[in-house]
Tab-separated table of C-alpha atoms in Angstrom:
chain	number	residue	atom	x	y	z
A	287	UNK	CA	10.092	-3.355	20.327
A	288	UNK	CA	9.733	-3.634	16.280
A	289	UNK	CA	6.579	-4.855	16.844
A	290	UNK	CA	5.265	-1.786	18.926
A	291	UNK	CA	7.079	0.453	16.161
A	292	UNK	CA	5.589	-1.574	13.042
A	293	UNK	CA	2.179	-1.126	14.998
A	294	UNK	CA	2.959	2.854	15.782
A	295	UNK	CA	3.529	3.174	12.097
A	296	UNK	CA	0.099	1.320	11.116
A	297	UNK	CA	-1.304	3.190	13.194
A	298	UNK	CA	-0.082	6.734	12.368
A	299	UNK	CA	0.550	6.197	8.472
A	300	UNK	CA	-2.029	3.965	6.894
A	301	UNK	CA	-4.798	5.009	9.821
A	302	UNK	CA	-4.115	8.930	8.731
A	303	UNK	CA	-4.231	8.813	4.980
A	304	UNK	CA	-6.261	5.753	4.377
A	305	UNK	CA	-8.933	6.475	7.620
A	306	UNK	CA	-8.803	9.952	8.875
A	307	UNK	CA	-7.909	12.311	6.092
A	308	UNK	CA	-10.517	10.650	3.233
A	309	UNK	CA	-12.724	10.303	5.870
A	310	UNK	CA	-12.833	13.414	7.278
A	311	UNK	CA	-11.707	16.244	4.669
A	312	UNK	CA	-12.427	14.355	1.702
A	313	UNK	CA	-16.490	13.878	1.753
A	314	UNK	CA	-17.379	16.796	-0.171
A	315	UNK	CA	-18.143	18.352	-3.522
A	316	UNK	CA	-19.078	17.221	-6.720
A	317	UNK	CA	-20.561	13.409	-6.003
A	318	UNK	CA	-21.726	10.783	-7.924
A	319	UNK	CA	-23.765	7.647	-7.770
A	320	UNK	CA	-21.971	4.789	-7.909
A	321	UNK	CA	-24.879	2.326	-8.685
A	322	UNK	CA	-24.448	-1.273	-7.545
A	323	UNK	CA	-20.605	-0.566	-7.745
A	324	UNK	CA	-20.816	1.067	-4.250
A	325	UNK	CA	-21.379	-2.939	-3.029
A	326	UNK	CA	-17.503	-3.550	-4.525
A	327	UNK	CA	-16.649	-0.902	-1.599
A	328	UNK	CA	-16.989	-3.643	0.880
A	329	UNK	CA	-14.564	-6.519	-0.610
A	330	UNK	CA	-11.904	-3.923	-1.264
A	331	UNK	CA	-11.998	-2.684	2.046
A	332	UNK	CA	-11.664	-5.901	3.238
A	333	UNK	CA	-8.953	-7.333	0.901
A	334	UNK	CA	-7.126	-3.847	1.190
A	335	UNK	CA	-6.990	-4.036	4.580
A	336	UNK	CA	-5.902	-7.311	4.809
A	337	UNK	CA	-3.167	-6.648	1.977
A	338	UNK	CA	-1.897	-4.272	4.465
A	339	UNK	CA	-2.047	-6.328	7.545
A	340	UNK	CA	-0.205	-9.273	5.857
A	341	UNK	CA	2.727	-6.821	4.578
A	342	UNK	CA	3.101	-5.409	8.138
A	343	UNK	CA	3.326	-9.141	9.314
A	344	UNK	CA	5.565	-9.678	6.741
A	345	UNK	CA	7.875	-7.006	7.291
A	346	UNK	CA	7.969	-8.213	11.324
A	347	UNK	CA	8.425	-11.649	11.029
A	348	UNK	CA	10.569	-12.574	7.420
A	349	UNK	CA	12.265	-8.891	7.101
A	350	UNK	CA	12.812	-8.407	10.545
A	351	UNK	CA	11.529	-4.841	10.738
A	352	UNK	CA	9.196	-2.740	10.028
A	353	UNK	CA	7.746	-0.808	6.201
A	354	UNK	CA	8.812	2.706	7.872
A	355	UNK	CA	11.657	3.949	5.924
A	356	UNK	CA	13.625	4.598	9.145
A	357	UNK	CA	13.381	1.203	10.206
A	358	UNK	CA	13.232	-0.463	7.495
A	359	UNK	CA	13.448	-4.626	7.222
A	360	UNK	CA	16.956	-6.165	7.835
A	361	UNK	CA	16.139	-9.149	5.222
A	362	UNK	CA	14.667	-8.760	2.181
A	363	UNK	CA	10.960	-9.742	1.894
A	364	UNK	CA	10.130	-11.564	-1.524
A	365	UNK	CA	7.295	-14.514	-0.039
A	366	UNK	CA	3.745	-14.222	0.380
A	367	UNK	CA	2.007	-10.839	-1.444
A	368	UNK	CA	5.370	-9.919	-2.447
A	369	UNK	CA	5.474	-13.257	-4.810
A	370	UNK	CA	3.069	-11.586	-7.160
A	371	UNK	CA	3.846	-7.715	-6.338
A	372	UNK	CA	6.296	-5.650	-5.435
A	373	UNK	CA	4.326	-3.448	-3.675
A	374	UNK	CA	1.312	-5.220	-2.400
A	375	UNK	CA	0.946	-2.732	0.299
A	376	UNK	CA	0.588	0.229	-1.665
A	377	UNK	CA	-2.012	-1.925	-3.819
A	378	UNK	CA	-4.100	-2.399	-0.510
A	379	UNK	CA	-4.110	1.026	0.473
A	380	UNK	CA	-5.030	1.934	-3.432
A	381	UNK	CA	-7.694	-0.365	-3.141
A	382	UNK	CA	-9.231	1.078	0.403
A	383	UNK	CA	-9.581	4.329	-1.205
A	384	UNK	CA	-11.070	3.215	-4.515
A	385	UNK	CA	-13.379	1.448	-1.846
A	386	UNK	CA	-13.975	4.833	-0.185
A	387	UNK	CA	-15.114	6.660	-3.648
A	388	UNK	CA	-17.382	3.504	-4.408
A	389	UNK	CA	-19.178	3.880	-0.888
A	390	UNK	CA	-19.301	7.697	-0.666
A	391	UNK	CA	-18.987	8.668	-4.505
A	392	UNK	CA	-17.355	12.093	-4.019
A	393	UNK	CA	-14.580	12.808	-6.703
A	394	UNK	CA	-12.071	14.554	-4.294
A	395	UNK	CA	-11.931	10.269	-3.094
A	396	UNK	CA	-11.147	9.341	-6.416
A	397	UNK	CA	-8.545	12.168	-7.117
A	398	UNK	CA	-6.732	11.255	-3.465
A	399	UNK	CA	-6.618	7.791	-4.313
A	400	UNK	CA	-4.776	9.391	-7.825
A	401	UNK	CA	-2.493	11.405	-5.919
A	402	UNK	CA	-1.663	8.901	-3.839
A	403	UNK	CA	-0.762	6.537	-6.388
A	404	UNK	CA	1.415	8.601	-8.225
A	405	UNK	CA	3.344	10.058	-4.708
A	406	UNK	CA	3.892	6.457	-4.323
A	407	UNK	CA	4.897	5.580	-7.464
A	408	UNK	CA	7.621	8.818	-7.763
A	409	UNK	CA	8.559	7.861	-4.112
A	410	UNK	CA	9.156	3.771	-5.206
A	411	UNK	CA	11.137	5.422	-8.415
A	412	UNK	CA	13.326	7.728	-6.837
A	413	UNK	CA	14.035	6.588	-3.343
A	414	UNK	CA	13.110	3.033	-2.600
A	415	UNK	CA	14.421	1.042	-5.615
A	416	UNK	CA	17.288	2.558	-5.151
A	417	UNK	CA	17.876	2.077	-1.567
A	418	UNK	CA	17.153	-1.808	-2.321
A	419	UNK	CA	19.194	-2.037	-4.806
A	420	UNK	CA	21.918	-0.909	-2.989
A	421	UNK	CA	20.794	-2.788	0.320
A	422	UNK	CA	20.480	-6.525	-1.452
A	423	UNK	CA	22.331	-5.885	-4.227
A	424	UNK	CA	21.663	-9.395	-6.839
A	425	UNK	CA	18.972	-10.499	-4.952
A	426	UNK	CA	17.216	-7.208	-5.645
A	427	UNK	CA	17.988	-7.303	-8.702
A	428	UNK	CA	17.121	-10.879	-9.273
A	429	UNK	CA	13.533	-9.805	-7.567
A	430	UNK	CA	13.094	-6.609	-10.261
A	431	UNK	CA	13.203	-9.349	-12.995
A	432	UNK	CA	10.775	-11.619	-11.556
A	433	UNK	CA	8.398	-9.552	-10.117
A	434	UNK	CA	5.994	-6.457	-11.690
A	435	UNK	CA	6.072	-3.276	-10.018
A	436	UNK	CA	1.761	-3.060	-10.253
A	437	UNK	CA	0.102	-5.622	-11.816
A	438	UNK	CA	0.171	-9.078	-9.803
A	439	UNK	CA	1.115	-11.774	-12.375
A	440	UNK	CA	-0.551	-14.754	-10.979
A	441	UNK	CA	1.504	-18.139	-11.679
């Protein structure tokens, strides 16, 4: 049953605001050309996606639920992506729509993917550090230390 709910949410979350939405509201006014760039759009679809994938997987298998806030993992995930990020998820889905303004070039792309990462930044801020913290408690904690927030620091 987590599995068909982790899948609902892939479906219905990422597959709206990474897929539908830029995809179908968002290719319009002002564009540019991306040169030779719009070639990058293809690996970070690809690594995006994947990103995403593995997090979901993740979040089944070692956390024992799903990434949707009302289901949310039972054990803490800190293995795989989550070694060198916090939030490798939200860095795939960043990186799908940077993808999406590389390939199509409109600027409304590149100001969604903006929006987007400053909702999820405020949202990681206020409500899901937090909720962690108080969740797993040291180990949390522990985690904050070790692990950036953004940038992956590669050991």
């Amino acid at each position: 049953m987590t599995a068909l709910k982790s899948l609902f949410f892939l479906l219905l979350v990422p597959g709206l605001f990474v897929g539908y939405i830029p995809l179908t509201f968002l290719l319009t006014g002002p564009q540019i050309e991306t040169g030779l760039l719009t070639l990058l759009a293809y690996p970070l679809w690809l690594v995006g996606g994947l990103m995403v994938l593995w997090c979901f997987w993740d979040f089944l298998v070692k956390g024992r639920g799903t990434p949707a806030p009302i289901d949310p993992p039972k054990e803490l995930v800190v293995s795989g992506l989550y070694n060198y990020v916090r939030n490798p998820m939200y860095v795939g889905v960043e990186l799908m729509l940077v993808g999406h303004f590389l390939w199509f070039g409109f600027w409304l792309l590149l100001a969604y993917a903006a929006f987007f990462f400053l909702a999820f930044h405020t949202f990681i801020l206020i409500y899901e550090e937090p909720t962690l913290k108080k969740k797993f408690g040291a180990a949390y904690e522990d985690y904050l230390e070790r692990v950036p927030r953004w940038i992956p620091r590669l050991r």
